Amino acid sequence: MKWSLSLGKIAGIKIQIHWTFILIILWIIFLNLSRGSTVQETTTAVIFILTIFACVVLHELGHSLMAKRYGVAVKSITLLPIGGVASLEEIPEDPKKELLIAIAGPSVNLIIAGILFLILWAGGRLTIPAGAESFQKLAESSFLYRLLSVNLFLLVFNIIPAFPMDGGRVLRALLSLKMDRVTATSIAASIGQILAIGFAFLGLLSNPFLIVIALFVYLGAQFEAQQVRTGSILADHKVRDVLMHHYTPLNEHETLAKAIDILLDGQEREFVVLDDEDKAVGILTRDNIIKALNERGKEVSISEVMNRDFFSPSPADSLKDVFQKMQQQRFTVLPVIEEDTLKGIIDMENILEFIQVQEVLQREVPHLKRII
Amino acid sequence: MKWSLSLGKIAGIKIQIHWTFILIILWIIFLNLSRGSTVQETTTAVIFILTIFACVVLHELGHSLMAKRYGVAVKSITLLPIGGVASLEEIPEDPKKELLIAIAGPSVNLIIAGILFLILWAGGRLTIPAGAESFQKLAESSFLYRLLSVNLFLLVFNIIPAFPMDGGRVLRALLSLKMDRVTATSIAASIGQILAIGFAFLGLLSNPFLIVIALFVYLGAQFEAQQVRTGSILADHKVRDVLMHHYTPLNEHETLAKAIDILLDGQEREFVVLDDEDKAVGILTRDNIIKALNERGKEVSISEVMNRDFFSPSPADSLKDVFQKMQQQRFTVLPVIEEDTLKGIIDMENILEFIQVQEVLQREVPHLKRII
């Protein structure tokens, strides 16, 4: 993730904080001082926030170390103001592995809470209060008490059985033991969305912050269901199934003015650039064209402004792999090459169209048949 | 606006309420009753809200009647939970007219506030309090007092000199007396955005609701500046300037499967459908194709699923007028016809590309020159 500050490595995993996280710390210092807190109180508040985020890092390390055990590469853990993100290379589709990876995060908070409980109990400082009012008091009391309650909150929040929470993955993994993954995801996502509507309703009556969480859960569930459906469609196809033969190639020696003429005279927006031997040497998108026009004027040669840094899949490549690589590297168009010959082009929006069409065509297969 | 309930007409202008407005009323009743308010208190609360919205309607009527004086048609005034919207046919570009139309709304709130002031003063019930604490008391006091303060709030809120507030239009109109409209809008929008950043900062320190208002003002200013820049570019051109000659027409007797093949084999997403004499008889968009595939299967004839209800501009038509009509009637593609011959097609996304390119090209004219 860009704009992040690296804090070092744990077990080969980069730990980094996003710059917006610094803003949160500054904001807390500012709020405390402007409310008339002493320097000591303010320092305690900052240390408390940092400790919470250390617990979040440990939570993400839980997921990451379990993932590494199953051979999944983990690039980094990034701290954002809204929580932590572990960049796993890929979440295993094997339900048992996914279950254990998902459950490893909240388990860490359970262990931390257990240790804090033992420390407080051993010190004789533990009198378990009852009821919500006393919970409020608990939260206002000592540093360790508050840390205990934060870890219990992280535990409960993360086991909500809805995407994008860990609980959603646990539920999907459990359902996957009985049915195919697309159906399991779709059921888990529906449960998540029903829960989200419940949260939103509760939020309307009590804390409006719940409405924000509800929206987050609802969209997360929808996104996950869509991702898995899309992935299952792409896995069944090769690059040749989305190959486009109807396109206008640009020549690298032409001017940007020529590219603009073609852009404005038709619906094409993404172009492959060829040299005089009809070999693909670059790609040029609408955004590149507008940017280059702005910076270099329309008489500049296409070869000077095109993107030379691209890859060329072959028709037999897996569509799922190529699509993932296009997403990661933000390519919207690519030439497809076989035995040194340009076979056609593929583009991101066209692949999305293909997915839409396939979704409709596959719906003709009775849904129940796939569940049973 | 759809989903609206008509309340009748005032001076030929339809007054309607959006259905979400009903939700607000139900929510207020619910909140009051669940807080243990009596039926009488709840009724008063609802009547108070309805009275506020009557003031909002009067505010919008202020704009509308002034607009009608200048020959601008006013279709309707719609009450939304966030306020009122008057659907003017077009806001006059003459600065004096725009100024008077913009100022007519807040003036109504000033007049209402003045009348309420006089009533309270005549009844001897007016002791003007000083300071914020007393203003709080004022707001909590009698019905008429509260209505007075609401109208003062509407007055102050609307004269904030930033789009989309009335004050933004007043400022633009005043600037327009000295310079061209695009520059005046751009300056007024910049002032609005600086104000918005100030609001957001204040909101961070005090009331988070201010951050929402800030976002609303910031985006409103940006949108208005973009709209005026776009309008000025479109006004200088004809339909022939955005005519596309490079496209694949569909024949009405072909099947949807053929349309899908063409959709997936290239970057075209919007199609014009021809009959056997090459006469344009329909239009078909990507969304129509996916929807038809879902509902009718891929063997249906294109003539059965295409949209026959479209219009055909001629190359000499004003681009601004055609673009507006396309936006209003949600057309993304249209055939362009001259003397019964299809000259090409135009599409919404292509017009937006054309605007982007023109914006870059026009930037070459020194900006200062246009101000002086």
PDB file of C-alpha atoms in Angstrom, chain A residues 67-257:
ATOM      1  CA  ALA A  67      -1.882 -18.573   6.468  1.00  0.00           C
ATOM      2  CA  LYS A  68       1.899 -19.043   6.217  1.00  0.00           C
ATOM      3  CA  ARG A  69       1.509 -22.462   7.816  1.00  0.00           C
ATOM      4  CA  TYR A  70      -0.571 -23.408   4.746  1.00  0.00           C
ATOM      5  CA  GLY A  71       2.013 -21.976   2.349  1.00  0.00           C
ATOM      6  CA  VAL A  72       0.133 -18.746   1.606  1.00  0.00           C
ATOM      7  CA  ALA A  73       2.576 -15.845   1.137  1.00  0.00           C
ATOM      8  CA  VAL A  74       1.857 -12.805   3.328  1.00  0.00           C
ATOM      9  CA  LYS A  75       3.327  -9.560   2.050  1.00  0.00           C
ATOM     10  CA  SER A  76       2.461  -7.081   4.749  1.00  0.00           C
ATOM     11  CA  ILE A  77       0.204  -5.944   7.565  1.00  0.00           C
ATOM     12  CA  THR A  78      -0.924  -2.326   7.236  1.00  0.00           C
ATOM     13  CA  LEU A  79      -2.454  -0.292  10.058  1.00  0.00           C
ATOM     14  CA  LEU A  80      -5.242   2.027   8.937  1.00  0.00           C
ATOM     15  CA  PRO A  81      -7.260   4.325  11.218  1.00  0.00           C
ATOM     16  CA  ILE A  82     -10.209   1.942  10.794  1.00  0.00           C
ATOM     17  CA  GLY A  83      -8.174  -1.187  11.685  1.00  0.00           C
ATOM     18  CA  GLY A  84      -5.580  -3.498  10.244  1.00  0.00           C
ATOM     19  CA  VAL A  85      -5.283  -5.189   6.858  1.00  0.00           C
ATOM     20  CA  ALA A  86      -3.164  -8.290   6.197  1.00  0.00           C
ATOM     21  CA  SER A  87      -2.217  -8.654   2.509  1.00  0.00           C
ATOM     22  CA  LEU A  88      -2.503 -12.400   1.922  1.00  0.00           C
ATOM     23  CA  GLU A  89      -1.463 -13.584  -1.519  1.00  0.00           C
ATOM     24  CA  GLU A  90      -4.667 -15.610  -1.806  1.00  0.00           C
ATOM     25  CA  ILE A  91      -7.181 -17.012   0.639  1.00  0.00           C
ATOM     26  CA  PRO A  92      -7.252 -20.829   0.245  1.00  0.00           C
ATOM     27  CA  GLU A  93     -10.500 -22.213  -1.125  1.00  0.00           C
ATOM     28  CA  ASP A  94     -10.157 -25.329   1.037  1.00  0.00           C
ATOM     29  CA  PRO A  95     -12.843 -24.755   3.718  1.00  0.00           C
ATOM     30  CA  LYS A  96     -10.761 -26.173   6.592  1.00  0.00           C
ATOM     31  CA  LYS A  97      -7.775 -23.939   5.840  1.00  0.00           C
ATOM     32  CA  GLU A  98      -9.977 -20.878   5.381  1.00  0.00           C
ATOM     33  CA  LEU A  99     -11.775 -21.655   8.660  1.00  0.00           C
ATOM     34  CA  LEU A 100      -8.544 -21.912  10.650  1.00  0.00           C
ATOM     35  CA  ILE A 101      -7.043 -18.764   9.076  1.00  0.00           C
ATOM     36  CA  ALA A 102     -10.224 -16.790   9.759  1.00  0.00           C
ATOM     37  CA  ILE A 103     -10.544 -17.994  13.343  1.00  0.00           C
ATOM     38  CA  ALA A 104      -6.861 -17.346  14.182  1.00  0.00           C
ATOM     39  CA  GLY A 105      -7.377 -13.556  14.336  1.00  0.00           C
ATOM     40  CA  PRO A 106     -10.171 -13.361  16.930  1.00  0.00           C
ATOM     41  CA  SER A 107      -8.467 -16.167  18.885  1.00  0.00           C
ATOM     42  CA  VAL A 108      -5.521 -13.824  19.496  1.00  0.00           C
ATOM     43  CA  ASN A 109      -7.867 -11.259  21.085  1.00  0.00           C
ATOM     44  CA  LEU A 110      -9.388 -14.030  23.194  1.00  0.00           C
ATOM     45  CA  ILE A 111      -5.897 -15.028  24.397  1.00  0.00           C
ATOM     46  CA  ILE A 112      -4.921 -11.395  25.152  1.00  0.00           C
ATOM     47  CA  ALA A 113      -8.192 -10.900  27.048  1.00  0.00           C
ATOM     48  CA  GLY A 114      -7.513 -14.127  28.982  1.00  0.00           C
ATOM     49  CA  ILE A 115      -3.999 -13.023  29.967  1.00  0.00           C
ATOM     50  CA  LEU A 116      -5.236  -9.569  31.063  1.00  0.00           C
ATOM     51  CA  PHE A 117      -7.992 -11.263  33.061  1.00  0.00           C
ATOM     52  CA  LEU A 118      -5.419 -13.476  34.834  1.00  0.00           C
ATOM     53  CA  ILE A 119      -3.126 -10.508  35.587  1.00  0.00           C
ATOM     54  CA  LEU A 120      -5.983  -8.490  37.067  1.00  0.00           C
ATOM     55  CA  TRP A 121      -7.303 -11.517  38.965  1.00  0.00           C
ATOM     56  CA  ALA A 122      -3.831 -12.340  40.376  1.00  0.00           C
ATOM     57  CA  GLY A 123      -3.467  -8.718  41.496  1.00  0.00           C
ATOM     58  CA  GLY A 124      -6.795  -8.974  43.289  1.00  0.00           C
ATOM     59  CA  ARG A 125      -8.031  -6.021  41.253  1.00  0.00           C
ATOM     60  CA  LEU A 126     -10.788  -7.922  39.576  1.00  0.00           C
ATOM     61  CA  THR A 127     -14.364  -7.503  40.689  1.00  0.00           C
ATOM     62  CA  ILE A 128     -16.541  -8.486  37.758  1.00  0.00           C
ATOM     63  CA  PRO A 129     -19.283  -5.872  37.427  1.00  0.00           C
ATOM     64  CA  ALA A 130     -22.768  -6.728  36.196  1.00  0.00           C
ATOM     65  CA  GLY A 131     -24.990  -4.861  33.765  1.00  0.00           C
ATOM     66  CA  ALA A 132     -24.336  -2.177  31.174  1.00  0.00           C
ATOM     67  CA  GLU A 133     -23.847   0.679  33.648  1.00  0.00           C
ATOM     68  CA  SER A 134     -21.072  -1.222  35.350  1.00  0.00           C
ATOM     69  CA  PHE A 135     -19.553  -2.047  31.963  1.00  0.00           C
ATOM     70  CA  GLN A 136     -19.412   1.703  31.399  1.00  0.00           C
ATOM     71  CA  LYS A 137     -17.565   2.044  34.724  1.00  0.00           C
ATOM     72  CA  LEU A 138     -15.250  -0.790  33.719  1.00  0.00           C
ATOM     73  CA  ALA A 139     -14.379   1.057  30.517  1.00  0.00           C
ATOM     74  CA  GLU A 140     -13.630   4.222  32.473  1.00  0.00           C
ATOM     75  CA  SER A 141     -11.406   2.468  34.996  1.00  0.00           C
ATOM     76  CA  SER A 142      -7.769   1.379  34.799  1.00  0.00           C
ATOM     77  CA  PHE A 143      -5.598   0.956  31.718  1.00  0.00           C
ATOM     78  CA  LEU A 144      -5.568  -2.862  31.865  1.00  0.00           C
ATOM     79  CA  TYR A 145      -9.337  -3.035  32.475  1.00  0.00           C
ATOM     80  CA  ARG A 146      -9.930  -0.870  29.447  1.00  0.00           C
ATOM     81  CA  LEU A 147      -7.538  -2.932  27.343  1.00  0.00           C
ATOM     82  CA  LEU A 148      -9.405  -6.087  28.419  1.00  0.00           C
ATOM     83  CA  SER A 149     -12.717  -4.587  27.318  1.00  0.00           C
ATOM     84  CA  VAL A 150     -11.253  -3.419  23.992  1.00  0.00           C
ATOM     85  CA  ASN A 151     -10.030  -6.949  23.247  1.00  0.00           C
ATOM     86  CA  LEU A 152     -13.434  -8.405  24.128  1.00  0.00           C
ATOM     87  CA  PHE A 153     -14.991  -5.826  21.761  1.00  0.00           C
ATOM     88  CA  LEU A 154     -12.538  -6.772  18.967  1.00  0.00           C
ATOM     89  CA  LEU A 155     -13.399 -10.434  19.563  1.00  0.00           C
ATOM     90  CA  VAL A 156     -17.178  -9.912  19.432  1.00  0.00           C
ATOM     91  CA  PHE A 157     -17.044  -7.464  16.522  1.00  0.00           C
ATOM     92  CA  ASN A 158     -14.916  -9.788  14.403  1.00  0.00           C
ATOM     93  CA  ILE A 159     -17.011 -12.885  14.935  1.00  0.00           C
ATOM     94  CA  ILE A 160     -20.140 -11.176  13.569  1.00  0.00           C
ATOM     95  CA  PRO A 161     -21.060 -13.852  10.976  1.00  0.00           C
ATOM     96  CA  ALA A 162     -20.982 -11.503   7.966  1.00  0.00           C
ATOM     97  CA  PHE A 163     -18.404 -10.426   5.374  1.00  0.00           C
ATOM     98  CA  PRO A 164     -16.088  -8.529   5.644  1.00  0.00           C
ATOM     99  CA  MET A 165     -15.782  -9.736   9.281  1.00  0.00           C
ATOM    100  CA  ASP A 166     -13.817 -12.870  10.114  1.00  0.00           C
ATOM    101  CA  GLY A 167     -17.079 -14.465  11.262  1.00  0.00           C
ATOM    102  CA  GLY A 168     -18.371 -14.253   7.678  1.00  0.00           C
ATOM    103  CA  ARG A 169     -15.429 -16.349   6.465  1.00  0.00           C
ATOM    104  CA  VAL A 170     -15.955 -18.857   9.277  1.00  0.00           C
ATOM    105  CA  LEU A 171     -19.616 -19.201   8.307  1.00  0.00           C
ATOM    106  CA  ARG A 172     -18.783 -19.572   4.596  1.00  0.00           C
ATOM    107  CA  ALA A 173     -16.126 -22.208   5.389  1.00  0.00           C
ATOM    108  CA  LEU A 174     -18.612 -24.183   7.526  1.00  0.00           C
ATOM    109  CA  LEU A 175     -21.269 -23.994   4.780  1.00  0.00           C
ATOM    110  CA  SER A 176     -18.650 -24.978   2.163  1.00  0.00           C
ATOM    111  CA  LEU A 177     -18.210 -28.329   3.889  1.00  0.00           C
ATOM    112  CA  LYS A 178     -21.777 -29.153   2.762  1.00  0.00           C
ATOM    113  CA  MET A 179     -22.140 -27.337  -0.575  1.00  0.00           C
ATOM    114  CA  ASP A 180     -20.210 -25.609  -3.392  1.00  0.00           C
ATOM    115  CA  ARG A 181     -18.327 -22.411  -2.585  1.00  0.00           C
ATOM    116  CA  VAL A 182     -20.419 -20.023  -4.699  1.00  0.00           C
ATOM    117  CA  THR A 183     -23.638 -21.143  -3.006  1.00  0.00           C
ATOM    118  CA  ALA A 184     -22.013 -21.089   0.456  1.00  0.00           C
ATOM    119  CA  THR A 185     -20.762 -17.549  -0.155  1.00  0.00           C
ATOM    120  CA  SER A 186     -24.114 -16.426  -1.439  1.00  0.00           C
ATOM    121  CA  ILE A 187     -25.902 -17.814   1.667  1.00  0.00           C
ATOM    122  CA  ALA A 188     -23.309 -16.328   4.066  1.00  0.00           C
ATOM    123  CA  ALA A 189     -23.574 -12.976   2.251  1.00  0.00           C
ATOM    124  CA  SER A 190     -27.390 -13.008   2.501  1.00  0.00           C
ATOM    125  CA  ILE A 191     -27.205 -13.709   6.251  1.00  0.00           C
ATOM    126  CA  GLY A 192     -24.713 -10.841   6.536  1.00  0.00           C
ATOM    127  CA  GLN A 193     -27.030  -8.473   4.686  1.00  0.00           C
ATOM    128  CA  ILE A 194     -30.024  -9.399   6.845  1.00  0.00           C
ATOM    129  CA  LEU A 195     -27.864  -8.768   9.948  1.00  0.00           C
ATOM    130  CA  ALA A 196     -26.777  -5.429   8.465  1.00  0.00           C
ATOM    131  CA  ILE A 197     -30.395  -4.343   7.999  1.00  0.00           C
ATOM    132  CA  GLY A 198     -30.972  -5.269  11.643  1.00  0.00           C
ATOM    133  CA  PHE A 199     -27.961  -3.169  12.710  1.00  0.00           C
ATOM    134  CA  ALA A 200     -29.182  -0.209  10.682  1.00  0.00           C
ATOM    135  CA  PHE A 201     -32.590  -0.445  12.369  1.00  0.00           C
ATOM    136  CA  LEU A 202     -30.995  -0.664  15.839  1.00  0.00           C
ATOM    137  CA  GLY A 203     -28.783   2.293  14.872  1.00  0.00           C
ATOM    138  CA  LEU A 204     -31.830   4.366  13.956  1.00  0.00           C
ATOM    139  CA  LEU A 205     -33.180   3.821  17.476  1.00  0.00           C
ATOM    140  CA  SER A 206     -29.937   4.160  19.413  1.00  0.00           C
ATOM    141  CA  ASN A 207     -26.400   4.864  18.166  1.00  0.00           C
ATOM    142  CA  PRO A 208     -26.152   6.281  14.602  1.00  0.00           C
ATOM    143  CA  PHE A 209     -22.611   4.850  14.432  1.00  0.00           C
ATOM    144  CA  LEU A 210     -24.265   1.420  14.026  1.00  0.00           C
ATOM    145  CA  ILE A 211     -25.729   2.636  10.715  1.00  0.00           C
ATOM    146  CA  VAL A 212     -22.195   3.217   9.398  1.00  0.00           C
ATOM    147  CA  ILE A 213     -21.163  -0.286  10.519  1.00  0.00           C
ATOM    148  CA  ALA A 214     -24.337  -1.683   8.902  1.00  0.00           C
ATOM    149  CA  LEU A 215     -23.500  -0.056   5.567  1.00  0.00           C
ATOM    150  CA  PHE A 216     -19.937  -1.384   5.814  1.00  0.00           C
ATOM    151  CA  VAL A 217     -21.169  -4.942   6.503  1.00  0.00           C
ATOM    152  CA  TYR A 218     -23.886  -4.793   3.809  1.00  0.00           C
ATOM    153  CA  LEU A 219     -21.536  -3.623   1.041  1.00  0.00           C
ATOM    154  CA  GLY A 220     -18.773  -5.986   2.228  1.00  0.00           C
ATOM    155  CA  ALA A 221     -21.133  -8.965   1.957  1.00  0.00           C
ATOM    156  CA  GLN A 222     -22.326  -7.890  -1.477  1.00  0.00           C
ATOM    157  CA  PHE A 223     -18.757  -7.389  -2.707  1.00  0.00           C
ATOM    158  CA  GLU A 224     -17.610 -10.810  -1.435  1.00  0.00           C
ATOM    159  CA  ALA A 225     -20.539 -12.624  -3.050  1.00  0.00           C
ATOM    160  CA  GLN A 226     -19.865 -10.846  -6.355  1.00  0.00           C
ATOM    161  CA  GLN A 227     -16.112 -11.608  -6.174  1.00  0.00           C
ATOM    162  CA  VAL A 228     -16.642 -15.325  -5.627  1.00  0.00           C
ATOM    163  CA  ARG A 229     -19.297 -15.547  -8.383  1.00  0.00           C
ATOM    164  CA  THR A 230     -16.977 -13.708 -10.759  1.00  0.00           C
ATOM    165  CA  GLY A 231     -14.003 -15.883  -9.803  1.00  0.00           C
ATOM    166  CA  SER A 232     -15.954 -19.080 -10.443  1.00  0.00           C
ATOM    167  CA  ILE A 233     -16.998 -17.870 -13.913  1.00  0.00           C
ATOM    168  CA  LEU A 234     -13.449 -16.802 -14.827  1.00  0.00           C
ATOM    169  CA  ALA A 235     -11.956 -20.085 -13.589  1.00  0.00           C
ATOM    170  CA  ASP A 236     -13.962 -21.965 -16.238  1.00  0.00           C
ATOM    171  CA  HIS A 237     -12.527 -19.941 -19.143  1.00  0.00           C
ATOM    172  CA  LYS A 238      -9.364 -19.170 -21.102  1.00  0.00           C
ATOM    173  CA  VAL A 239      -8.139 -15.848 -22.498  1.00  0.00           C
ATOM    174  CA  ARG A 240      -9.291 -16.939 -25.964  1.00  0.00           C
ATOM    175  CA  ASP A 241     -12.921 -16.811 -24.783  1.00  0.00           C
ATOM    176  CA  VAL A 242     -12.749 -13.034 -24.296  1.00  0.00           C
ATOM    177  CA  LEU A 243     -10.428 -12.257 -27.203  1.00  0.00           C
ATOM    178  CA  MET A 244     -11.564  -9.207 -29.201  1.00  0.00           C
ATOM    179  CA  HIS A 245     -10.914  -9.203 -32.950  1.00  0.00           C
ATOM    180  CA  HIS A 246     -12.711  -5.986 -33.786  1.00  0.00           C
ATOM    181  CA  TYR A 247     -10.357  -3.118 -32.861  1.00  0.00           C
ATOM    182  CA  THR A 248      -8.324  -0.308 -34.411  1.00  0.00           C
ATOM    183  CA  PRO A 249      -4.580  -0.607 -33.758  1.00  0.00           C
ATOM    184  CA  LEU A 250      -2.466   2.556 -33.649  1.00  0.00           C
ATOM    185  CA  ASN A 251       0.959   2.852 -35.274  1.00  0.00           C
ATOM    186  CA  GLU A 252       3.735   4.066 -32.977  1.00  0.00           C
ATOM    187  CA  HIS A 253       4.939   6.659 -35.537  1.00  0.00           C
ATOM    188  CA  GLU A 254       1.570   8.383 -35.772  1.00  0.00           C
ATOM    189  CA  THR A 255       0.848  11.542 -33.753  1.00  0.00           C
ATOM    190  CA  LEU A 256      -1.389  11.878 -30.720  1.00  0.00           C
ATOM    191  CA  ALA A 257      -3.759  13.890 -32.959  1.00  0.00           C
TER     192      ALA A 257
END
